[in-house]
mmCIF file of C-alpha atoms and ligand atoms in Angstrom:
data_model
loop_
_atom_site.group_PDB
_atom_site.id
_atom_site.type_symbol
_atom_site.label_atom_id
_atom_site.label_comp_id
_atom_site.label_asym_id
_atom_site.label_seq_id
_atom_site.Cartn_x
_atom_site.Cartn_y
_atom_site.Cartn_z
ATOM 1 C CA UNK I 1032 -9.623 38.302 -21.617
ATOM 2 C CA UNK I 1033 -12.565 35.975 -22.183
ATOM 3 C CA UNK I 1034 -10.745 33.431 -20.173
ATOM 4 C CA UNK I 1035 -11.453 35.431 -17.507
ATOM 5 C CA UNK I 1036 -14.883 35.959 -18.360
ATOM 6 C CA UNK I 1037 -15.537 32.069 -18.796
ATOM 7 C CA UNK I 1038 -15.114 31.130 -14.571
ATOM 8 C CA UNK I 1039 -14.862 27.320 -16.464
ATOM 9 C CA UNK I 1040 -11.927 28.008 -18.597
ATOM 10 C CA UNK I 1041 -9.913 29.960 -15.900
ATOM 11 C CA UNK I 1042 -6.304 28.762 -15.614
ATOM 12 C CA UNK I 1043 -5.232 27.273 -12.275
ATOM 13 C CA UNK I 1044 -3.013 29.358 -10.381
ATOM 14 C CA UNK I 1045 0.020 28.428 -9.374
ATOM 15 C CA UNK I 1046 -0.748 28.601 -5.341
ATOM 16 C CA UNK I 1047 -4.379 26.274 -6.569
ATOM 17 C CA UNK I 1048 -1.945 23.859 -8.063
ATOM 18 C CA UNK I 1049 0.433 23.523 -5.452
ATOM 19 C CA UNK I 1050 -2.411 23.646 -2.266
ATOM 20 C CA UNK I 1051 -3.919 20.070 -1.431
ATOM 21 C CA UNK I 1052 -7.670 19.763 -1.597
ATOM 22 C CA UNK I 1053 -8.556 18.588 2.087
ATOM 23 C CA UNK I 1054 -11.915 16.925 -0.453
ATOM 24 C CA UNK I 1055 -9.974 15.256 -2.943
ATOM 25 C CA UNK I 1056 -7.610 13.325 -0.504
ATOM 26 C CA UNK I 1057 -7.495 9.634 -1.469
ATOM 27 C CA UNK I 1058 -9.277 7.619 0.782
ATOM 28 C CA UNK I 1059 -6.833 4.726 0.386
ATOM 29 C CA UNK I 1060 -2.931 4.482 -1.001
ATOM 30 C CA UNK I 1061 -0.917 1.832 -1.759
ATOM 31 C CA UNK I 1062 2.601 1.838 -1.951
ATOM 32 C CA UNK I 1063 5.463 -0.394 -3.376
ATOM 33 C CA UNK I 1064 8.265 0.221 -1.171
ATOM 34 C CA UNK I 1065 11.625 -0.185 -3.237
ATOM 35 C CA UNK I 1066 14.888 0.384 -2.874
ATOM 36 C CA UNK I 1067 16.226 -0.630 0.178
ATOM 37 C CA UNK I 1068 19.283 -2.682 -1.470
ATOM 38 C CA UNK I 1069 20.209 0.344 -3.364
ATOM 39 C CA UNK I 1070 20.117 2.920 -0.938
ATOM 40 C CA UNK I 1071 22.830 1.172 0.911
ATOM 41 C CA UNK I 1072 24.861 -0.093 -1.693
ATOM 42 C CA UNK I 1073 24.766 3.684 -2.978
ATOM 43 C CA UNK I 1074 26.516 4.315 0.795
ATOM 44 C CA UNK I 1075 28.830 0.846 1.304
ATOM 45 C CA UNK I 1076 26.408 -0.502 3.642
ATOM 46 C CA UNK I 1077 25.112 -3.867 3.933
ATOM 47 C CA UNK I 1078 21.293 -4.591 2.497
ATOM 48 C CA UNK I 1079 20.117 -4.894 5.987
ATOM 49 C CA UNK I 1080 20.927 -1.301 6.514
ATOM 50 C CA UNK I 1081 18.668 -0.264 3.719
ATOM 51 C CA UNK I 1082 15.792 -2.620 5.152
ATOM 52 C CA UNK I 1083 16.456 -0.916 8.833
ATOM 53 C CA UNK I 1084 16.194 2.323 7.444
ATOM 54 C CA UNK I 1085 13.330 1.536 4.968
ATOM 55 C CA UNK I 1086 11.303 0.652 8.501
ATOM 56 C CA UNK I 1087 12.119 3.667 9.885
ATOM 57 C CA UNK I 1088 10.387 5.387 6.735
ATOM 58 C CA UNK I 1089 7.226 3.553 7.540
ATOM 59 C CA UNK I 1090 6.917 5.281 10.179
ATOM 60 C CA UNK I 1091 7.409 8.870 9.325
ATOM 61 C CA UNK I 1092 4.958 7.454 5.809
ATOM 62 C CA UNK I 1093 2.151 6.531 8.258
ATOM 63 C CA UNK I 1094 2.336 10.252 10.166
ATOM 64 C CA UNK I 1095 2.200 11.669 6.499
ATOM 65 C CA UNK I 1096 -1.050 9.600 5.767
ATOM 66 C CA UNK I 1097 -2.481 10.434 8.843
ATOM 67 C CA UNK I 1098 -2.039 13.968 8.575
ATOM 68 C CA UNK I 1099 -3.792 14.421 5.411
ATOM 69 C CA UNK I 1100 -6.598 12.139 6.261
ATOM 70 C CA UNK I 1101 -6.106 8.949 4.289
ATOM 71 C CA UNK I 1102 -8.444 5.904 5.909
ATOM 72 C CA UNK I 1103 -5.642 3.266 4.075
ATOM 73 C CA UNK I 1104 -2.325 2.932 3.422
ATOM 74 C CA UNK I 1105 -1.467 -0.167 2.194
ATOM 75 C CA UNK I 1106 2.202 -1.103 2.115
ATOM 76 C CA UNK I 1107 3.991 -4.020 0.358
ATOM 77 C CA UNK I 1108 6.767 -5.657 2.741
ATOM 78 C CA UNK I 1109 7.208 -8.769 1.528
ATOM 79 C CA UNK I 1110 6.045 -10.601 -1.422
ATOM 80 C CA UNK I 1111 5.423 -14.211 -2.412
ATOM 81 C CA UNK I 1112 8.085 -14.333 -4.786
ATOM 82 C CA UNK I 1113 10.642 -12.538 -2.186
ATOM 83 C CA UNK I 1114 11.018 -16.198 -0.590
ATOM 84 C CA UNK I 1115 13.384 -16.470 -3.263
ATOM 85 C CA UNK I 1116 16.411 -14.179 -1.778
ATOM 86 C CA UNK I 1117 18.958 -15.541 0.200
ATOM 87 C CA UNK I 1118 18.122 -16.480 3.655
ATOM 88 C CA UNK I 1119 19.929 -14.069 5.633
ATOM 89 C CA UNK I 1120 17.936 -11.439 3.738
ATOM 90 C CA UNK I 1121 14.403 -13.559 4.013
ATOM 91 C CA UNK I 1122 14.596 -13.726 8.133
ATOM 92 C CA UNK I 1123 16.178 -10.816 8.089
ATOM 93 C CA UNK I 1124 12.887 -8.874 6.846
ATOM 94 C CA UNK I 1125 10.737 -11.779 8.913
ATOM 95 C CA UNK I 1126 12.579 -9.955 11.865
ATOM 96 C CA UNK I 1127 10.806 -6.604 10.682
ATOM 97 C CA UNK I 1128 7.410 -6.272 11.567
ATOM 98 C CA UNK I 1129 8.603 -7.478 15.285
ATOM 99 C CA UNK I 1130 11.229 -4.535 15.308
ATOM 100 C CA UNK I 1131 9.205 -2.379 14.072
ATOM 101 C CA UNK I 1132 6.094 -3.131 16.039
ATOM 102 C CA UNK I 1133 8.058 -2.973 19.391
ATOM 103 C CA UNK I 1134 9.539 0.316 18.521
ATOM 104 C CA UNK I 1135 6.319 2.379 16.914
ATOM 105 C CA UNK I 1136 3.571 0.313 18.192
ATOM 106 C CA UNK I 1137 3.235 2.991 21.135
ATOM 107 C CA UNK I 1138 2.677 5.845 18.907
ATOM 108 C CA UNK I 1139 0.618 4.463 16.194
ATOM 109 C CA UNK I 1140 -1.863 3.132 19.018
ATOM 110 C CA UNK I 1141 -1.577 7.036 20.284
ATOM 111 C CA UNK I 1142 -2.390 8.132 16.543
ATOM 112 C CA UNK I 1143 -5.360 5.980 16.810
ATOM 113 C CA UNK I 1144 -3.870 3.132 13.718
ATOM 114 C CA UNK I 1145 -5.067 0.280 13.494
ATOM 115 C CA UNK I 1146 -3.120 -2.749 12.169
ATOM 116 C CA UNK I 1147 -3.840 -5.431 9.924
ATOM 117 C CA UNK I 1148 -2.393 -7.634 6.967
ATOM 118 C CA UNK I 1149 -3.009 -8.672 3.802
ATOM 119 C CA UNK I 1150 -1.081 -12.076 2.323
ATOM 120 C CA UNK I 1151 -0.499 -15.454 3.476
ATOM 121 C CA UNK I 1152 -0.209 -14.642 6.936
ATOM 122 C CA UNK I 1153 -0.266 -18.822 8.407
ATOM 123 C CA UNK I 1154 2.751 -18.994 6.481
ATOM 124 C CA UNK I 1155 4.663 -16.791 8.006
ATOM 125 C CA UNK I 1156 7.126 -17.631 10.733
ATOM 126 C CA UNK I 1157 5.775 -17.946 14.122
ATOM 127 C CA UNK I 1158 7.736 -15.004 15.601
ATOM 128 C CA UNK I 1159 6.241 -12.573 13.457
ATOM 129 C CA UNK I 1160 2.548 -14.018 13.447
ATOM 130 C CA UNK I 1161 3.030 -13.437 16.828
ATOM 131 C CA UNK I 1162 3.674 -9.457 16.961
ATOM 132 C CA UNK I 1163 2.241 -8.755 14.197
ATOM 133 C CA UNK I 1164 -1.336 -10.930 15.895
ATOM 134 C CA UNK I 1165 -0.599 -8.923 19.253
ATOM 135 C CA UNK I 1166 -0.487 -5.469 17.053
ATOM 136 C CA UNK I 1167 -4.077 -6.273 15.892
ATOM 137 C CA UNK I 1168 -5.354 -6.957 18.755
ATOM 138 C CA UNK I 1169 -4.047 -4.212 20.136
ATOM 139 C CA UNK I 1170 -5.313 -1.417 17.460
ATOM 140 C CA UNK I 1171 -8.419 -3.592 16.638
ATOM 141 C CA UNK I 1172 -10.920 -0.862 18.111
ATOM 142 C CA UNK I 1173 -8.562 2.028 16.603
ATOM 143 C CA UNK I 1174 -10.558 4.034 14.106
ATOM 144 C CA UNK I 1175 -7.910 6.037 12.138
ATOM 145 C CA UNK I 1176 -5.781 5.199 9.664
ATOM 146 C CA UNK I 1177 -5.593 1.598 8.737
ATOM 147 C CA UNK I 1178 -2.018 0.815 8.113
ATOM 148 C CA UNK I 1179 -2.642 -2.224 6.085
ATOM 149 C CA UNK I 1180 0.510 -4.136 5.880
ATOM 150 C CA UNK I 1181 1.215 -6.863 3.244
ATOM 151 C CA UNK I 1182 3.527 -9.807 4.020
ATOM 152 C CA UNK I 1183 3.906 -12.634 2.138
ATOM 153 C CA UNK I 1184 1.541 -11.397 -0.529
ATOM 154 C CA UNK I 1185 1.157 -12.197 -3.918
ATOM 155 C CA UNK I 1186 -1.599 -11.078 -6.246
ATOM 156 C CA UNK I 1187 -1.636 -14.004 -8.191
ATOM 157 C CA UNK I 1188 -2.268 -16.378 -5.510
ATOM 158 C CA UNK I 1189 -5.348 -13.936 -3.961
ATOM 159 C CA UNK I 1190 -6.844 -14.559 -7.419
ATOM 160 C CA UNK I 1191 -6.634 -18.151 -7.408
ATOM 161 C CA UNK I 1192 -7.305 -18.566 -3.300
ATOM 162 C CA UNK I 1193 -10.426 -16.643 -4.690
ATOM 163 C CA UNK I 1194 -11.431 -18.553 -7.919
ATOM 164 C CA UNK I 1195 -11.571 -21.910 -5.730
ATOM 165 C CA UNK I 1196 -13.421 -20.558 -3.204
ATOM 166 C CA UNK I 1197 -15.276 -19.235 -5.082
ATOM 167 C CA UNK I 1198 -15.870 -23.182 -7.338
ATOM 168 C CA UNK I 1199 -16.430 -24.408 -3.768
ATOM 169 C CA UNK I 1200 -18.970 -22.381 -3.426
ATOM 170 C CA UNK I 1201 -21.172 -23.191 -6.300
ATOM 171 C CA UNK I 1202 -20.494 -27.128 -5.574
ATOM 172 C CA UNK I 1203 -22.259 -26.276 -2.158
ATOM 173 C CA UNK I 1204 -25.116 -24.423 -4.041
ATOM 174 C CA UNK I 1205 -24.022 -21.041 -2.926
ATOM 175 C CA UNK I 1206 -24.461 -19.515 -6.304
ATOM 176 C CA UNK I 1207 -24.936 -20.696 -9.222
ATOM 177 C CA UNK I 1208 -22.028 -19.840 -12.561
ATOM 178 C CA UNK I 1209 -24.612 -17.142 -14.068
ATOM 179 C CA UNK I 1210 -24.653 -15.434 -10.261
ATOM 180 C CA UNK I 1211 -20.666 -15.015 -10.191
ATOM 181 C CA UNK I 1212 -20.033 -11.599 -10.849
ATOM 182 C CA UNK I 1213 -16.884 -9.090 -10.126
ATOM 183 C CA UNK I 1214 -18.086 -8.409 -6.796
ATOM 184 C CA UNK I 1215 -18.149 -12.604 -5.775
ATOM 185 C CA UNK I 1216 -14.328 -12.463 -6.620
ATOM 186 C CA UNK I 1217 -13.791 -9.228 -5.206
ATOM 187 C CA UNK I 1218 -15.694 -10.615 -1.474
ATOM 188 C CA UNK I 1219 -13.211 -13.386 -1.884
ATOM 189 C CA UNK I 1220 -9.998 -11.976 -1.754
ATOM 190 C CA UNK I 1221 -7.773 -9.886 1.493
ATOM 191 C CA UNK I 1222 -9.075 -6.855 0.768
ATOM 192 C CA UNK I 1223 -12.847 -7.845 0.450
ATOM 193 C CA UNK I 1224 -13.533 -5.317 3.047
ATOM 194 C CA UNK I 1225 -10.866 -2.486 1.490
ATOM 195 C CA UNK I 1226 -12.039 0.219 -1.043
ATOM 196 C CA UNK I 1227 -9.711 -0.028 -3.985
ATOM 197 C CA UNK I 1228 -6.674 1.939 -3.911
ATOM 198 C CA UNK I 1229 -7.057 5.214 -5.607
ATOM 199 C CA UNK I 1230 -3.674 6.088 -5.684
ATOM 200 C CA UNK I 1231 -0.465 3.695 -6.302
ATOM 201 C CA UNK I 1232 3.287 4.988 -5.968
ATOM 202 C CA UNK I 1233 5.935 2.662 -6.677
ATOM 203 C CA UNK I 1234 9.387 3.940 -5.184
ATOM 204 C CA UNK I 1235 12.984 3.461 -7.077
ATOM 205 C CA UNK I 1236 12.428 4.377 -10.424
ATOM 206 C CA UNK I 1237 10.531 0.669 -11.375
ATOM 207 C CA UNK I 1238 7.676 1.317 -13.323
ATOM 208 C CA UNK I 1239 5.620 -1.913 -13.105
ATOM 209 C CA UNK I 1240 3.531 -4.072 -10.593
ATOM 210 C CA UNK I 1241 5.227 -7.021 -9.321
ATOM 211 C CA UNK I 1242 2.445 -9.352 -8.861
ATOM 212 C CA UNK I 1243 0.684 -6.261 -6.635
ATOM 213 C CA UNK I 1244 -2.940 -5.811 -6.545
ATOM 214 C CA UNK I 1245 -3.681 -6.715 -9.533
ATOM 215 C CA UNK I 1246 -7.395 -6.789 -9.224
ATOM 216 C CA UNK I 1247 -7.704 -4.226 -7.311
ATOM 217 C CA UNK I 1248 -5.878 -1.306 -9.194
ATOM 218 C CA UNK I 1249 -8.009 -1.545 -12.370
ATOM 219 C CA UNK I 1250 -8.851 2.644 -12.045
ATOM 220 C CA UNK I 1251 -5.820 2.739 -9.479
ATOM 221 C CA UNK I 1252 -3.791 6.437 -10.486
ATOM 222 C CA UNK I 1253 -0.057 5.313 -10.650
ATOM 223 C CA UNK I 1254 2.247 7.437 -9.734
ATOM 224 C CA UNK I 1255 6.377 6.794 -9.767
ATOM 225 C CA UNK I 1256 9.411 8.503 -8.312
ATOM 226 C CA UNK I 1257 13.368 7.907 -8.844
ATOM 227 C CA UNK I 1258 13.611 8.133 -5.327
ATOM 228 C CA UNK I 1259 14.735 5.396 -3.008
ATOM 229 C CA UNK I 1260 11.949 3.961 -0.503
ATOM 230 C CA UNK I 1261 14.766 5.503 2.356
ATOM 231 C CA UNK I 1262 14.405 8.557 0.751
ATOM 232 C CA UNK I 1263 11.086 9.150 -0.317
ATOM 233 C CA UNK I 1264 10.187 11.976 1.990
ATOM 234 C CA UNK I 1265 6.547 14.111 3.287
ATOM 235 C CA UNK I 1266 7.628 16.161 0.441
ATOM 236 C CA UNK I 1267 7.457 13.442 -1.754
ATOM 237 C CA UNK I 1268 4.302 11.939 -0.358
ATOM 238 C CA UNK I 1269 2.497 15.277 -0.909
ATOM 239 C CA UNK I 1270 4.241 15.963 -4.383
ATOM 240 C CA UNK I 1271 2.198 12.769 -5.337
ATOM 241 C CA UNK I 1272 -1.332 13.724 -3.647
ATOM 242 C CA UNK I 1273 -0.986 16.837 -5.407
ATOM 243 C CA UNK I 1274 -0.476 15.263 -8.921
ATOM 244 C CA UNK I 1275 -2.915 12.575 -7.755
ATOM 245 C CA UNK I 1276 -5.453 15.512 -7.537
ATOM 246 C CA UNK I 1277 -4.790 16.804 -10.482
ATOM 247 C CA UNK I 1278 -5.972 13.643 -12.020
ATOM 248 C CA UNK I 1279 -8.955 13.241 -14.180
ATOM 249 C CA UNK I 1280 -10.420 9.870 -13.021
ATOM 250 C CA UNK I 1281 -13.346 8.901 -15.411
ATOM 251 C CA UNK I 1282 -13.680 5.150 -14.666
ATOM 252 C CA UNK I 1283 -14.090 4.446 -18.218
ATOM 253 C CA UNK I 1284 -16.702 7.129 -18.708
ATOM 254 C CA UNK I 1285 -16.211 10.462 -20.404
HETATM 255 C C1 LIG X 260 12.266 -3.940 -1.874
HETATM 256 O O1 LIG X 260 13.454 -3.242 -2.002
HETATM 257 C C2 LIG X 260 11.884 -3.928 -0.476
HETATM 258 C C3 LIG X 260 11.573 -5.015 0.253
HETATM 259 C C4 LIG X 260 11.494 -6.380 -0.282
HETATM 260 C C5 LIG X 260 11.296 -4.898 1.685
HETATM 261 C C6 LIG X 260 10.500 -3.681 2.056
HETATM 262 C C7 LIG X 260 10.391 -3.584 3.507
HETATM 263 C C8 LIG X 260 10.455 -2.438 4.180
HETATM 264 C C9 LIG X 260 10.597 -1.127 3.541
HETATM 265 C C10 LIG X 260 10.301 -2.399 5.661
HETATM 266 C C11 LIG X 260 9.061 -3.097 6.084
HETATM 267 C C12 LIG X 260 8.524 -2.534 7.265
HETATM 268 C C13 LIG X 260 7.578 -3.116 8.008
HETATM 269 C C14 LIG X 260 6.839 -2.305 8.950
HETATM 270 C C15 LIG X 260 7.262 -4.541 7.905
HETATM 271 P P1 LIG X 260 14.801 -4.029 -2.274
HETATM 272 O O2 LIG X 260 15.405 -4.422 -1.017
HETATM 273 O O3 LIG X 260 14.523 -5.133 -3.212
HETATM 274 O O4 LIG X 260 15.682 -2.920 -2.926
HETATM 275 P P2 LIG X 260 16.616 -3.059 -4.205
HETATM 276 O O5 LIG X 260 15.703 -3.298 -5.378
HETATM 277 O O6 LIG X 260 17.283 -1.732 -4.273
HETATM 278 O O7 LIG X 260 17.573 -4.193 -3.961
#
């Protein structure tokens, strides 16, 4: 009874609880895509078939995002240390962004997305500079969602691409050491023009960063999920902007 009488101590409903908050949507997500292998072992198929179908997901991922009103998604295709698998797999998933640029890149210029990278991109094969260059070029006046892909990125080398730039600069008399602060290393790295993430989901049941935005998720919201990147579904999505908004973020206040 005096709950009721006390607006500020009123229970959530149910219906409040399950009903996204068009003003609490988070601006920008980033998501560790995982799984792939797994989801077609689980059905005999080769990796590939997982990767294929993980693309496809993008897609239907980037319609969720734009539906609710995100400004980023930020999602991690390849990674520095991914190199490493065999090379089948490695051109295999070089091959990606130009299949699934020549497939999508229709509707996501309809949707008004725009394209861009974060990573290592003059490293990349030439092939997929080359669609994945045309993409932005394409989208580059597009003011919705920013699908913000990352190839060939590795946190770890951001930081230090950032430290010496940042030494280079106070050689040249940019700054001095007393001026460097978290924002100089922050204006040095890809996402110097990016909002942190607010919200991080990391797909197949991993629970840790792999070398991921380090810097950047420091009062990142994490949020995990058994399911398979092929798998993880709208429902999914908006199962984690719900819990995402039932959040308390303090940012180290109280
Ligand atoms: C990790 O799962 C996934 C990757 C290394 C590749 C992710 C790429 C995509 C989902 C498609 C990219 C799409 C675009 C638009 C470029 P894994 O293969 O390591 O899975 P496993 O841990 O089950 O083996």
């Amino acid at each position: 009874m005096l709950i009721n009488k006390l607006p500020f101590l009123k229970k959530k409903s149910s219906e409040e609880i399950r009903t996204l908050k068009p003003d609490n949507i988070p601006e920008h997500v980033a998501i560790i895509m995982d799984g792939n292998g797994r989801w077609a072992k689980k059905r005999g198929l080769p990796r590939f078939a997982g990767h294929k179908e993980g693309m496809d997901n993008v897609k239907k991922v980037v319609k969720t995002a734009n539906k609710h009103g995100l400004k980023v998604l930020t999602l991690y295709a390849f990674s520095t240390e991914n190199w490493k698998r065999p090379k089948p797999e490695v051109d295999y998933l070089m091959k990606l962004p130009m299949d699934f640029l020549s497939t999508y890149l229709p509707e996501l210029i309809e949707e008004n997305v725009q394209i861009q990278t974060i990573g290592e991109f003059d490293l990349l094969p030439d092939h997929t500079k080359k669609a994945i260059q045309e993409a932005k070029d394409k989208t580059v006046k597009n003011n919705g969602l920013i699908l913000n892909i990352a190839l060939n990125y590795g946190s770890r080398y951001e930081l230090v691409q950032s430290i010496k730039k940042t030494v280079t600069d106070i050689q040249n008399g940019k700054y001095s050491v007393e001026e460097i602060d978290e924002n100089v290393i922050s204006d040095n790295l890809y996402t110097s023009h990016l909002k942190d993430p607010d919200l991080l989901i990391r797909t197949s049941g991993e629970i840790r960063l792999s070398n991921f935005l380090l810097w950047q998720s420091a009062y990142t919201e994490f949020w995990f999920t058994d399911a398979l990147w092929p798998d993880f579904s709208e429902a999914l999505f908006e199962q984690a902007l719900l819990d995402y908004q039932n959040r308390k973020r303090r940012f180290g206040g109280i």
